[in-house]
Amino acid sequence: MRIAVAGTFDIIHPGHIYLLKEASKYGELHVIIARDKNVKKTKGKKPIFNENERKLIIENMKFVKKAYLGDLNDFFKVIKFIDPDIIFLGPDQDKEWAETEIRKRDLNAKIIQLNLRENYSSSGTLEILRRLYKKIDKEGKGGDRNPSSK
Amino acid sequence: MRIAVAGTFDIIHPGHIYLLKEASKYGELHVIIARDKNVKKTKGKKPIFNENERKLIIENMKFVKKAYLGDLNDFFKVIKFIDPDIIFLGPDQDKEWAETEIRKRDLNAKIIQLNLRENYSSSGTLEILRRLYKKIDKEGKGGDRNPSSK
């Protein structure tokens, strides 16, 4: 069984680990990394790590068989290439959209979505951004900056 | 051969991947994660991810055999438990200190340090913090914030 997962995977957090682990239970895990240009378009801002860095980090995660950069124009181009049995979605990804698109494209992949209730988001990107803002806010005020810090 | 590496490993970046990969070339890689309290003490600020999150992420990296939380008081307690053949240091870790300490403690570990010239630091923590600051500075000014961003 080949499983496909797609995402930005900018700053690796426990929610990512959980997603990759659950997806990989179904078979060989192939991960598509969103391109910098598309992240900028979709989220309105560039990721912290560029696409090659994000790919390098993901392909060095235990549950991952292979990582790919997405296509700049057609999200389904790399999906077609992988030809997965399952497209595994994160809890915040659009299942309805994915189902409509695979029906349009002669793809036989089944869609499985990680359950929202399984505590994915609590350690997710929003939580990390909250911590980063808090940290930088503190440091901006010189709160706990330490000159000896490496 | 058992190899020990120790560090904070807060936000995984390509420099970490490189360090883990190089260390794991010598044998089975055991990673010691710095405790939150000690990071706060040494660097003057808490890490973004807590010690259990950092351990979870590291133990799910491909080159890692096992991850451990460090001891709160004695850095060498877990080293003694692992009983490594090699202690592998990052380019910014203190080789002289490590050598003095292992001599004091009946440890036979050899110390190998990742070469500074091998481009570790260019994608390291300082570079990431630079990017985060830049990002948050921009967003603070409302520069590229997008209400549709997830």
PDB file of C-alpha atoms in Angstrom:
ATOM      1  CA  MET A   1       0.000   0.000   0.000  1.00  0.00           C
ATOM      2  CA  ARG A   2       1.239   3.472  -0.885  1.00  0.00           C
ATOM      3  CA  ILE A   3       0.050   6.364   1.268  1.00  0.00           C
ATOM      4  CA  ALA A   4       0.320  10.025   0.266  1.00  0.00           C
ATOM      5  CA  VAL A   5       0.373  12.960   2.669  1.00  0.00           C
ATOM      6  CA  ALA A   6       0.794  16.593   1.640  1.00  0.00           C
ATOM      7  CA  GLY A   7       1.572  19.678   3.659  1.00  0.00           C
ATOM      8  CA  THR A   8       3.898  22.556   4.423  1.00  0.00           C
ATOM      9  CA  PHE A   9       5.685  20.913   7.378  1.00  0.00           C
ATOM     10  CA  ASP A  10       7.450  24.139   8.248  1.00  0.00           C
ATOM     11  CA  ILE A  11       8.401  23.714  11.892  1.00  0.00           C
ATOM     12  CA  ILE A  12       8.170  20.073  12.870  1.00  0.00           C
ATOM     13  CA  HIS A  13       5.945  19.632  15.919  1.00  0.00           C
ATOM     14  CA  PRO A  14       4.381  16.671  17.739  1.00  0.00           C
ATOM     15  CA  GLY A  15       1.200  16.974  15.650  1.00  0.00           C
ATOM     16  CA  HIS A  16       3.241  16.273  12.518  1.00  0.00           C
ATOM     17  CA  ILE A  17       4.820  13.231  14.147  1.00  0.00           C
ATOM     18  CA  TYR A  18       1.370  11.961  15.039  1.00  0.00           C
ATOM     19  CA  LEU A  19       0.060  12.533  11.507  1.00  0.00           C
ATOM     20  CA  LEU A  20       3.029  10.789   9.881  1.00  0.00           C
ATOM     21  CA  LYS A  21       2.854   7.909  12.334  1.00  0.00           C
ATOM     22  CA  GLU A  22      -0.873   7.331  11.828  1.00  0.00           C
ATOM     23  CA  ALA A  23      -0.576   7.610   8.031  1.00  0.00           C
ATOM     24  CA  SER A  24       2.366   5.222   7.908  1.00  0.00           C
ATOM     25  CA  LYS A  25       0.324   2.546   9.684  1.00  0.00           C
ATOM     26  CA  TYR A  26      -1.465   1.979   6.381  1.00  0.00           C
ATOM     27  CA  GLY A  27       1.694   1.416   4.343  1.00  0.00           C
ATOM     28  CA  GLU A  28       4.656   3.104   2.673  1.00  0.00           C
ATOM     29  CA  LEU A  29       4.467   6.812   3.339  1.00  0.00           C
ATOM     30  CA  HIS A  30       5.115   9.340   0.537  1.00  0.00           C
ATOM     31  CA  VAL A  31       5.083  13.011   1.541  1.00  0.00           C
ATOM     32  CA  ILE A  32       4.507  15.974  -0.754  1.00  0.00           C
ATOM     33  CA  ILE A  33       6.021  19.240   0.429  1.00  0.00           C
ATOM     34  CA  ALA A  34       4.174  22.430  -0.521  1.00  0.00           C
ATOM     35  CA  ARG A  35       6.265  24.774  -2.646  1.00  0.00           C
ATOM     36  CA  ASP A  36       7.378  28.103  -1.178  1.00  0.00           C
ATOM     37  CA  LYS A  37       5.483  30.068  -3.821  1.00  0.00           C
ATOM     38  CA  ASN A  38       2.276  28.203  -3.081  1.00  0.00           C
ATOM     39  CA  VAL A  39       2.620  28.571   0.686  1.00  0.00           C
ATOM     40  CA  LYS A  40       3.042  32.310   0.185  1.00  0.00           C
ATOM     41  CA  LYS A  41      -0.066  32.304  -2.016  1.00  0.00           C
ATOM     42  CA  THR A  42      -2.239  30.191   0.310  1.00  0.00           C
ATOM     43  CA  LYS A  43      -1.138  31.392   3.721  1.00  0.00           C
ATOM     44  CA  GLY A  44      -0.129  34.915   2.802  1.00  0.00           C
ATOM     45  CA  LYS A  45       3.395  34.449   4.109  1.00  0.00           C
ATOM     46  CA  LYS A  46       6.545  32.567   3.313  1.00  0.00           C
ATOM     47  CA  PRO A  47       7.468  29.597   5.483  1.00  0.00           C
ATOM     48  CA  ILE A  48      10.432  29.859   7.891  1.00  0.00           C
ATOM     49  CA  PHE A  49      12.239  27.001   6.165  1.00  0.00           C
ATOM     50  CA  ASN A  50      12.441  26.954   2.391  1.00  0.00           C
ATOM     51  CA  GLU A  51      11.051  24.047   0.384  1.00  0.00           C
ATOM     52  CA  ASN A  52      14.357  22.194   0.138  1.00  0.00           C
ATOM     53  CA  GLU A  53      14.988  22.480   3.866  1.00  0.00           C
ATOM     54  CA  ARG A  54      11.449  21.286   4.629  1.00  0.00           C
ATOM     55  CA  LYS A  55      11.889  18.360   2.259  1.00  0.00           C
ATOM     56  CA  LEU A  56      15.247  17.442   3.814  1.00  0.00           C
ATOM     57  CA  ILE A  57      13.785  17.427   7.320  1.00  0.00           C
ATOM     58  CA  ILE A  58      10.716  15.388   6.347  1.00  0.00           C
ATOM     59  CA  GLU A  59      12.665  12.777   4.428  1.00  0.00           C
ATOM     60  CA  ASN A  60      14.709  12.242   7.560  1.00  0.00           C
ATOM     61  CA  MET A  61      11.677  11.419   9.697  1.00  0.00           C
ATOM     62  CA  LYS A  62      11.296   7.783  10.686  1.00  0.00           C
ATOM     63  CA  PHE A  63       7.879   7.075   9.195  1.00  0.00           C
ATOM     64  CA  VAL A  64       8.642   8.602   5.815  1.00  0.00           C
ATOM     65  CA  LYS A  65       9.572   6.472   2.811  1.00  0.00           C
ATOM     66  CA  LYS A  66      10.063   9.352   0.400  1.00  0.00           C
ATOM     67  CA  ALA A  67       9.490  13.115   0.155  1.00  0.00           C
ATOM     68  CA  TYR A  68       8.767  15.144  -2.984  1.00  0.00           C
ATOM     69  CA  LEU A  69       8.421  18.817  -3.782  1.00  0.00           C
ATOM     70  CA  GLY A  70       4.907  19.523  -5.011  1.00  0.00           C
ATOM     71  CA  ASP A  71       4.247  20.827  -8.500  1.00  0.00           C
ATOM     72  CA  LEU A  72       4.005  24.606  -8.738  1.00  0.00           C
ATOM     73  CA  ASN A  73       0.757  24.581 -10.679  1.00  0.00           C
ATOM     74  CA  ASP A  74      -1.027  21.270 -10.334  1.00  0.00           C
ATOM     75  CA  PHE A  75      -1.363  19.797  -6.855  1.00  0.00           C
ATOM     76  CA  PHE A  76      -2.363  16.441  -8.302  1.00  0.00           C
ATOM     77  CA  LYS A  77       0.629  16.033 -10.603  1.00  0.00           C
ATOM     78  CA  VAL A  78       2.805  14.476  -7.876  1.00  0.00           C
ATOM     79  CA  ILE A  79      -0.164  12.539  -6.479  1.00  0.00           C
ATOM     80  CA  LYS A  80      -0.584  10.979  -9.933  1.00  0.00           C
ATOM     81  CA  PHE A  81       3.099  10.115  -9.995  1.00  0.00           C
ATOM     82  CA  ILE A  82       2.951   8.476  -6.550  1.00  0.00           C
ATOM     83  CA  ASP A  83      -0.323   6.738  -7.453  1.00  0.00           C
ATOM     84  CA  PRO A  84      -1.284   6.175  -3.806  1.00  0.00           C
ATOM     85  CA  ASP A  85      -3.851   3.732  -2.491  1.00  0.00           C
ATOM     86  CA  ILE A  86      -4.676   6.210   0.245  1.00  0.00           C
ATOM     87  CA  ILE A  87      -4.478   9.983   0.482  1.00  0.00           C
ATOM     88  CA  PHE A  88      -4.193  10.700   4.173  1.00  0.00           C
ATOM     89  CA  LEU A  89      -5.386  14.140   5.254  1.00  0.00           C
ATOM     90  CA  GLY A  90      -4.605  16.153   8.343  1.00  0.00           C
ATOM     91  CA  PRO A  91      -7.566  17.332  10.426  1.00  0.00           C
ATOM     92  CA  ASP A  92      -7.438  20.827   8.916  1.00  0.00           C
ATOM     93  CA  GLN A  93      -7.264  19.721   5.285  1.00  0.00           C
ATOM     94  CA  ASP A  94     -10.287  19.910   3.001  1.00  0.00           C
ATOM     95  CA  LYS A  95     -11.659  16.401   2.480  1.00  0.00           C
ATOM     96  CA  GLU A  96     -14.538  17.467   0.266  1.00  0.00           C
ATOM     97  CA  TRP A  97     -12.235  19.338  -2.113  1.00  0.00           C
ATOM     98  CA  ALA A  98      -9.836  16.388  -2.277  1.00  0.00           C
ATOM     99  CA  GLU A  99     -12.677  13.965  -3.012  1.00  0.00           C
ATOM    100  CA  THR A 100     -14.062  16.124  -5.818  1.00  0.00           C
ATOM    101  CA  GLU A 101     -10.613  16.501  -7.357  1.00  0.00           C
ATOM    102  CA  ILE A 102      -9.689  12.823  -7.323  1.00  0.00           C
ATOM    103  CA  ARG A 103     -13.033  11.951  -8.912  1.00  0.00           C
ATOM    104  CA  LYS A 104     -12.189  14.343 -11.759  1.00  0.00           C
ATOM    105  CA  ARG A 105      -8.817  12.734 -12.383  1.00  0.00           C
ATOM    106  CA  ASP A 106      -9.019   8.973 -12.766  1.00  0.00           C
ATOM    107  CA  LEU A 107      -7.417   8.412  -9.396  1.00  0.00           C
ATOM    108  CA  ASN A 108      -8.396   5.393  -7.357  1.00  0.00           C
ATOM    109  CA  ALA A 109      -7.068   6.677  -4.058  1.00  0.00           C
ATOM    110  CA  LYS A 110      -9.240   6.377  -1.002  1.00  0.00           C
ATOM    111  CA  ILE A 111      -9.253   9.364   1.310  1.00  0.00           C
ATOM    112  CA  ILE A 112      -8.716   8.966   5.026  1.00  0.00           C
ATOM    113  CA  GLN A 113      -8.678  11.920   7.361  1.00  0.00           C
ATOM    114  CA  LEU A 114      -7.019  12.073  10.763  1.00  0.00           C
ATOM    115  CA  ASN A 115      -9.678  12.515  13.394  1.00  0.00           C
ATOM    116  CA  LEU A 116      -9.909  15.989  14.840  1.00  0.00           C
ATOM    117  CA  ARG A 117     -10.627  14.617  18.261  1.00  0.00           C
ATOM    118  CA  GLU A 118      -7.264  12.920  18.453  1.00  0.00           C
ATOM    119  CA  ASN A 119      -5.510  15.946  19.872  1.00  0.00           C
ATOM    120  CA  TYR A 120      -3.620  16.864  16.731  1.00  0.00           C
ATOM    121  CA  SER A 121      -4.146  20.583  16.844  1.00  0.00           C
ATOM    122  CA  SER A 122      -3.289  21.213  20.466  1.00  0.00           C
ATOM    123  CA  SER A 123       0.379  20.908  19.664  1.00  0.00           C
ATOM    124  CA  GLY A 124      -0.028  22.295  16.163  1.00  0.00           C
ATOM    125  CA  THR A 125       1.170  25.287  14.279  1.00  0.00           C
ATOM    126  CA  LEU A 126      -1.082  27.769  16.022  1.00  0.00           C
ATOM    127  CA  GLU A 127       0.176  26.689  19.402  1.00  0.00           C
ATOM    128  CA  ILE A 128       3.785  26.985  18.230  1.00  0.00           C
ATOM    129  CA  LEU A 129       3.182  30.426  16.770  1.00  0.00           C
ATOM    130  CA  ARG A 130       1.599  31.411  20.078  1.00  0.00           C
ATOM    131  CA  ARG A 131       4.756  30.296  21.875  1.00  0.00           C
ATOM    132  CA  LEU A 132       7.028  32.016  19.374  1.00  0.00           C
ATOM    133  CA  TYR A 133       5.135  35.288  19.674  1.00  0.00           C
ATOM    134  CA  LYS A 134       5.247  35.034  23.440  1.00  0.00           C
ATOM    135  CA  LYS A 135       8.959  34.304  23.367  1.00  0.00           C
ATOM    136  CA  ILE A 136       9.806  37.084  20.976  1.00  0.00           C
ATOM    137  CA  ASP A 137       7.558  39.514  22.762  1.00  0.00           C
ATOM    138  CA  LYS A 138       9.410  38.788  25.991  1.00  0.00           C
ATOM    139  CA  GLU A 139      12.801  39.058  24.354  1.00  0.00           C
ATOM    140  CA  GLY A 140      11.851  42.223  22.566  1.00  0.00           C
ATOM    141  CA  LYS A 141      11.339  43.732  26.001  1.00  0.00           C
ATOM    142  CA  GLY A 142      14.693  42.363  27.144  1.00  0.00           C
ATOM    143  CA  GLY A 143      12.814  40.238  29.675  1.00  0.00           C
ATOM    144  CA  ASP A 144      14.987  37.187  29.874  1.00  0.00           C
ATOM    145  CA  ARG A 145      17.704  37.751  27.373  1.00  0.00           C
ATOM    146  CA  ASN A 146      21.045  36.418  28.492  1.00  0.00           C
ATOM    147  CA  PRO A 147      24.293  37.564  26.908  1.00  0.00           C
ATOM    148  CA  SER A 148      25.909  34.206  27.621  1.00  0.00           C
ATOM    149  CA  SER A 149      23.258  32.336  25.640  1.00  0.00           C
ATOM    150  CA  LYS A 150      24.595  30.416  22.648  1.00  0.00           C
TER     151      LYS A 150
ATOM    152  CA  MET B   1      29.641   1.099  18.382  1.00  0.00           C
ATOM    153  CA  ARG B   2      27.442   3.345  20.505  1.00  0.00           C
ATOM    154  CA  ILE B   3      27.511   7.064  19.777  1.00  0.00           C
ATOM    155  CA  ALA B   4      26.145   9.727  22.128  1.00  0.00           C
ATOM    156  CA  VAL B   5      25.008  13.184  21.090  1.00  0.00           C
ATOM    157  CA  ALA B   6      23.531  15.779  23.449  1.00  0.00           C
ATOM    158  CA  GLY B   7      21.687  18.987  22.766  1.00  0.00           C
ATOM    159  CA  THR B   8      18.521  21.044  23.064  1.00  0.00           C
ATOM    160  CA  PHE B   9      17.137  20.232  19.598  1.00  0.00           C
ATOM    161  CA  ASP B  10      14.390  22.800  19.952  1.00  0.00           C
ATOM    162  CA  ILE B  11      13.373  23.601  16.393  1.00  0.00           C
ATOM    163  CA  ILE B  12      14.686  20.932  14.062  1.00  0.00           C
ATOM    164  CA  HIS B  13      16.714  22.459  11.245  1.00  0.00           C
ATOM    165  CA  PRO B  14      19.014  21.138   8.508  1.00  0.00           C
ATOM    166  CA  GLY B  15      22.056  21.569  10.762  1.00  0.00           C
ATOM    167  CA  HIS B  16      20.564  19.066  13.208  1.00  0.00           C
ATOM    168  CA  ILE B  17      19.935  16.590  10.400  1.00  0.00           C
ATOM    169  CA  TYR B  18      23.534  16.951   9.312  1.00  0.00           C
ATOM    170  CA  LEU B  19      24.827  16.457  12.867  1.00  0.00           C
ATOM    171  CA  LEU B  20      22.685  13.353  13.452  1.00  0.00           C
ATOM    172  CA  LYS B  21      23.598  11.907  10.080  1.00  0.00           C
ATOM    173  CA  GLU B  22      27.331  12.390  10.566  1.00  0.00           C
ATOM    174  CA  ALA B  23      27.218  11.032  14.134  1.00  0.00           C
ATOM    175  CA  SER B  24      25.203   7.980  13.087  1.00  0.00           C
ATOM    176  CA  LYS B  25      27.862   7.045  10.533  1.00  0.00           C
ATOM    177  CA  TYR B  26      29.971   5.789  13.447  1.00  0.00           C
ATOM    178  CA  GLY B  27      27.295   3.508  14.892  1.00  0.00           C
ATOM    179  CA  GLU B  28      24.073   3.346  16.880  1.00  0.00           C
ATOM    180  CA  LEU B  29      23.033   6.872  17.762  1.00  0.00           C
ATOM    181  CA  HIS B  30      21.829   7.727  21.281  1.00  0.00           C
ATOM    182  CA  VAL B  31      20.618  11.298  21.822  1.00  0.00           C
ATOM    183  CA  ILE B  32      20.384  13.113  25.143  1.00  0.00           C
ATOM    184  CA  ILE B  33      17.831  15.923  25.263  1.00  0.00           C
ATOM    185  CA  ALA B  34      18.629  18.878  27.512  1.00  0.00           C
ATOM    186  CA  ARG B  35      16.058  19.392  30.265  1.00  0.00           C
ATOM    187  CA  ASP B  36      13.848  22.499  30.166  1.00  0.00           C
ATOM    188  CA  LYS B  37      15.206  23.744  33.490  1.00  0.00           C
ATOM    189  CA  ASN B  38      18.788  23.437  32.294  1.00  0.00           C
ATOM    190  CA  VAL B  39      18.088  25.142  28.971  1.00  0.00           C
ATOM    191  CA  LYS B  40      16.538  28.024  30.873  1.00  0.00           C
ATOM    192  CA  LYS B  41      19.632  28.136  33.099  1.00  0.00           C
ATOM    193  CA  THR B  42      22.187  27.937  30.273  1.00  0.00           C
ATOM    194  CA  LYS B  43      20.537  29.988  27.563  1.00  0.00           C
ATOM    195  CA  GLY B  44      18.515  32.323  29.737  1.00  0.00           C
ATOM    196  CA  LYS B  45      15.241  31.321  28.119  1.00  0.00           C
ATOM    197  CA  LYS B  46      12.926  28.380  27.889  1.00  0.00           C
ATOM    198  CA  PRO B  47      12.840  26.399  24.642  1.00  0.00           C
ATOM    199  CA  ILE B  48       9.779  26.635  22.350  1.00  0.00           C
ATOM    200  CA  PHE B  49       9.104  22.927  22.690  1.00  0.00           C
ATOM    201  CA  ASN B  50       9.186  21.323  26.101  1.00  0.00           C
ATOM    202  CA  GLU B  51      11.545  18.463  26.882  1.00  0.00           C
ATOM    203  CA  ASN B  52       9.030  15.723  26.137  1.00  0.00           C
ATOM    204  CA  GLU B  53       8.085  17.258  22.801  1.00  0.00           C
ATOM    205  CA  ARG B  54      11.746  17.650  21.875  1.00  0.00           C
ATOM    206  CA  LYS B  55      12.419  14.046  22.848  1.00  0.00           C
ATOM    207  CA  LEU B  56       9.431  12.813  20.833  1.00  0.00           C
ATOM    208  CA  ILE B  57      10.578  14.655  17.714  1.00  0.00           C
ATOM    209  CA  ILE B  58      14.198  13.491  18.008  1.00  0.00           C
ATOM    210  CA  GLU B  59      13.318   9.854  18.584  1.00  0.00           C
ATOM    211  CA  ASN B  60      11.332   9.992  15.371  1.00  0.00           C
ATOM    212  CA  MET B  61      14.308  11.087  13.291  1.00  0.00           C
ATOM    213  CA  LYS B  62      15.759   8.477  10.961  1.00  0.00           C
ATOM    214  CA  PHE B  63      19.311   8.341  12.264  1.00  0.00           C
ATOM    215  CA  VAL B  64      18.346   8.067  15.921  1.00  0.00           C
ATOM    216  CA  LYS B  65      18.349   4.751  17.763  1.00  0.00           C
ATOM    217  CA  LYS B  66      17.135   6.107  21.083  1.00  0.00           C
ATOM    218  CA  ALA B  67      16.495   9.431  22.836  1.00  0.00           C
ATOM    219  CA  TYR B  68      16.760  10.169  26.569  1.00  0.00           C
ATOM    220  CA  LEU B  69      15.988  13.131  28.790  1.00  0.00           C
ATOM    221  CA  GLY B  70      19.169  14.349  30.431  1.00  0.00           C
ATOM    222  CA  ASP B  71      19.613  14.292  34.180  1.00  0.00           C
ATOM    223  CA  LEU B  72      18.665  17.526  35.916  1.00  0.00           C
ATOM    224  CA  ASN B  73      21.874  17.767  37.909  1.00  0.00           C
ATOM    225  CA  ASP B  74      24.568  15.617  36.389  1.00  0.00           C
ATOM    226  CA  PHE B  75      25.127  15.852  32.651  1.00  0.00           C
ATOM    227  CA  PHE B  76      27.244  12.700  32.692  1.00  0.00           C
ATOM    228  CA  LYS B  77      24.694  10.477  34.422  1.00  0.00           C
ATOM    229  CA  VAL B  78      22.953   9.532  31.176  1.00  0.00           C
ATOM    230  CA  ILE B  79      26.269   9.366  29.336  1.00  0.00           C
ATOM    231  CA  LYS B  80      27.405   6.787  31.889  1.00  0.00           C
ATOM    232  CA  PHE B  81      24.182   4.840  31.361  1.00  0.00           C
ATOM    233  CA  ILE B  82      24.607   4.855  27.564  1.00  0.00           C
ATOM    234  CA  ASP B  83      28.316   4.022  27.927  1.00  0.00           C
ATOM    235  CA  PRO B  84      29.163   5.295  24.434  1.00  0.00           C
ATOM    236  CA  ASP B  85      32.266   4.527  22.422  1.00  0.00           C
ATOM    237  CA  ILE B  86      32.096   8.015  20.966  1.00  0.00           C
ATOM    238  CA  ILE B  87      30.692  11.305  22.251  1.00  0.00           C
ATOM    239  CA  PHE B  88      29.934  13.300  19.126  1.00  0.00           C
ATOM    240  CA  LEU B  89      29.913  17.074  19.589  1.00  0.00           C
ATOM    241  CA  GLY B  90      28.326  19.781  17.510  1.00  0.00           C
ATOM    242  CA  PRO B  91      30.612  22.560  16.263  1.00  0.00           C
ATOM    243  CA  ASP B  92      29.487  24.929  19.034  1.00  0.00           C
ATOM    244  CA  GLN B  93      29.918  22.477  21.898  1.00  0.00           C
ATOM    245  CA  ASP B  94      32.884  22.683  24.267  1.00  0.00           C
ATOM    246  CA  LYS B  95      35.322  19.891  23.446  1.00  0.00           C
ATOM    247  CA  GLU B  96      37.850  20.840  26.089  1.00  0.00           C
ATOM    248  CA  TRP B  97      35.245  20.753  28.856  1.00  0.00           C
ATOM    249  CA  ALA B  98      33.925  17.401  27.665  1.00  0.00           C
ATOM    250  CA  GLU B  99      37.430  15.926  27.563  1.00  0.00           C
ATOM    251  CA  THR B 100      38.243  17.103  31.078  1.00  0.00           C
ATOM    252  CA  GLU B 101      34.970  15.718  32.411  1.00  0.00           C
ATOM    253  CA  ILE B 102      35.249  12.272  30.850  1.00  0.00           C
ATOM    254  CA  ARG B 103      38.798  11.942  32.182  1.00  0.00           C
ATOM    255  CA  LYS B 104      37.430  12.608  35.674  1.00  0.00           C
ATOM    256  CA  ARG B 105      34.804   9.911  35.397  1.00  0.00           C
ATOM    257  CA  ASP B 106      36.200   6.570  34.262  1.00  0.00           C
ATOM    258  CA  LEU B 107      34.642   6.932  30.825  1.00  0.00           C
ATOM    259  CA  ASN B 108      36.373   5.467  27.831  1.00  0.00           C
ATOM    260  CA  ALA B 109      34.482   7.453  25.243  1.00  0.00           C
ATOM    261  CA  LYS B 110      36.424   9.113  22.465  1.00  0.00           C
ATOM    262  CA  ILE B 111      35.330  12.619  21.549  1.00  0.00           C
ATOM    263  CA  ILE B 112      34.712  13.577  17.949  1.00  0.00           C
ATOM    264  CA  GLN B 113      33.569  17.048  16.993  1.00  0.00           C
ATOM    265  CA  LEU B 114      31.722  18.007  13.835  1.00  0.00           C
ATOM    266  CA  ASN B 115      33.919  20.269  11.772  1.00  0.00           C
ATOM    267  CA  LEU B 116      32.909  23.923  11.833  1.00  0.00           C
ATOM    268  CA  ARG B 117      33.820  24.333   8.200  1.00  0.00           C
ATOM    269  CA  GLU B 118      31.198  21.840   7.122  1.00  0.00           C
ATOM    270  CA  ASN B 119      28.472  24.447   6.890  1.00  0.00           C
ATOM    271  CA  TYR B 120      26.608  23.433  10.002  1.00  0.00           C
ATOM    272  CA  SER B 121      25.907  26.863  11.356  1.00  0.00           C
ATOM    273  CA  SER B 122      24.648  28.539   8.205  1.00  0.00           C
ATOM    274  CA  SER B 123      21.316  26.797   8.622  1.00  0.00           C
ATOM    275  CA  GLY B 124      21.537  26.737  12.395  1.00  0.00           C
ATOM    276  CA  THR B 125      19.612  28.182  15.245  1.00  0.00           C
ATOM    277  CA  LEU B 126      20.836  31.745  14.816  1.00  0.00           C
ATOM    278  CA  GLU B 127      19.739  31.759  11.206  1.00  0.00           C
ATOM    279  CA  ILE B 128      16.305  30.420  12.174  1.00  0.00           C
ATOM    280  CA  LEU B 129      15.895  32.991  14.911  1.00  0.00           C
ATOM    281  CA  ARG B 130      16.860  35.663  12.387  1.00  0.00           C
ATOM    282  CA  ARG B 131      14.102  34.407  10.098  1.00  0.00           C
ATOM    283  CA  LEU B 132      11.566  34.206  12.926  1.00  0.00           C
ATOM    284  CA  TYR B 133      12.344  37.720  14.080  1.00  0.00           C
ATOM    285  CA  LYS B 134      12.065  38.987  10.532  1.00  0.00           C
ATOM    286  CA  LYS B 135       8.774  37.172  10.040  1.00  0.00           C
ATOM    287  CA  ILE B 136       7.237  38.346  13.287  1.00  0.00           C
ATOM    288  CA  ASP B 137       8.518  41.854  12.778  1.00  0.00           C
ATOM    289  CA  LYS B 138       6.786  41.931   9.409  1.00  0.00           C
ATOM    290  CA  GLU B 139       3.604  40.467  10.784  1.00  0.00           C
ATOM    291  CA  GLY B 140       3.633  42.779  13.735  1.00  0.00           C
ATOM    292  CA  LYS B 141       3.442  45.593  11.225  1.00  0.00           C
ATOM    293  CA  GLY B 142       0.627  43.818   9.395  1.00  0.00           C
ATOM    294  CA  GLY B 143       2.940  43.532   6.384  1.00  0.00           C
ATOM    295  CA  ASP B 144       1.806  40.293   4.880  1.00  0.00           C
ATOM    296  CA  ARG B 145      -0.813  38.977   7.245  1.00  0.00           C
ATOM    297  CA  ASN B 146      -3.653  37.253   5.499  1.00  0.00           C
ATOM    298  CA  PRO B 147      -6.953  36.585   7.215  1.00  0.00           C
ATOM    299  CA  SER B 148      -7.473  33.454   5.125  1.00  0.00           C
ATOM    300  CA  SER B 149      -4.260  31.893   6.370  1.00  0.00           C
ATOM    301  CA  LYS B 150      -4.737  28.639   8.279  1.00  0.00           C
TER     302      LYS B 150
END
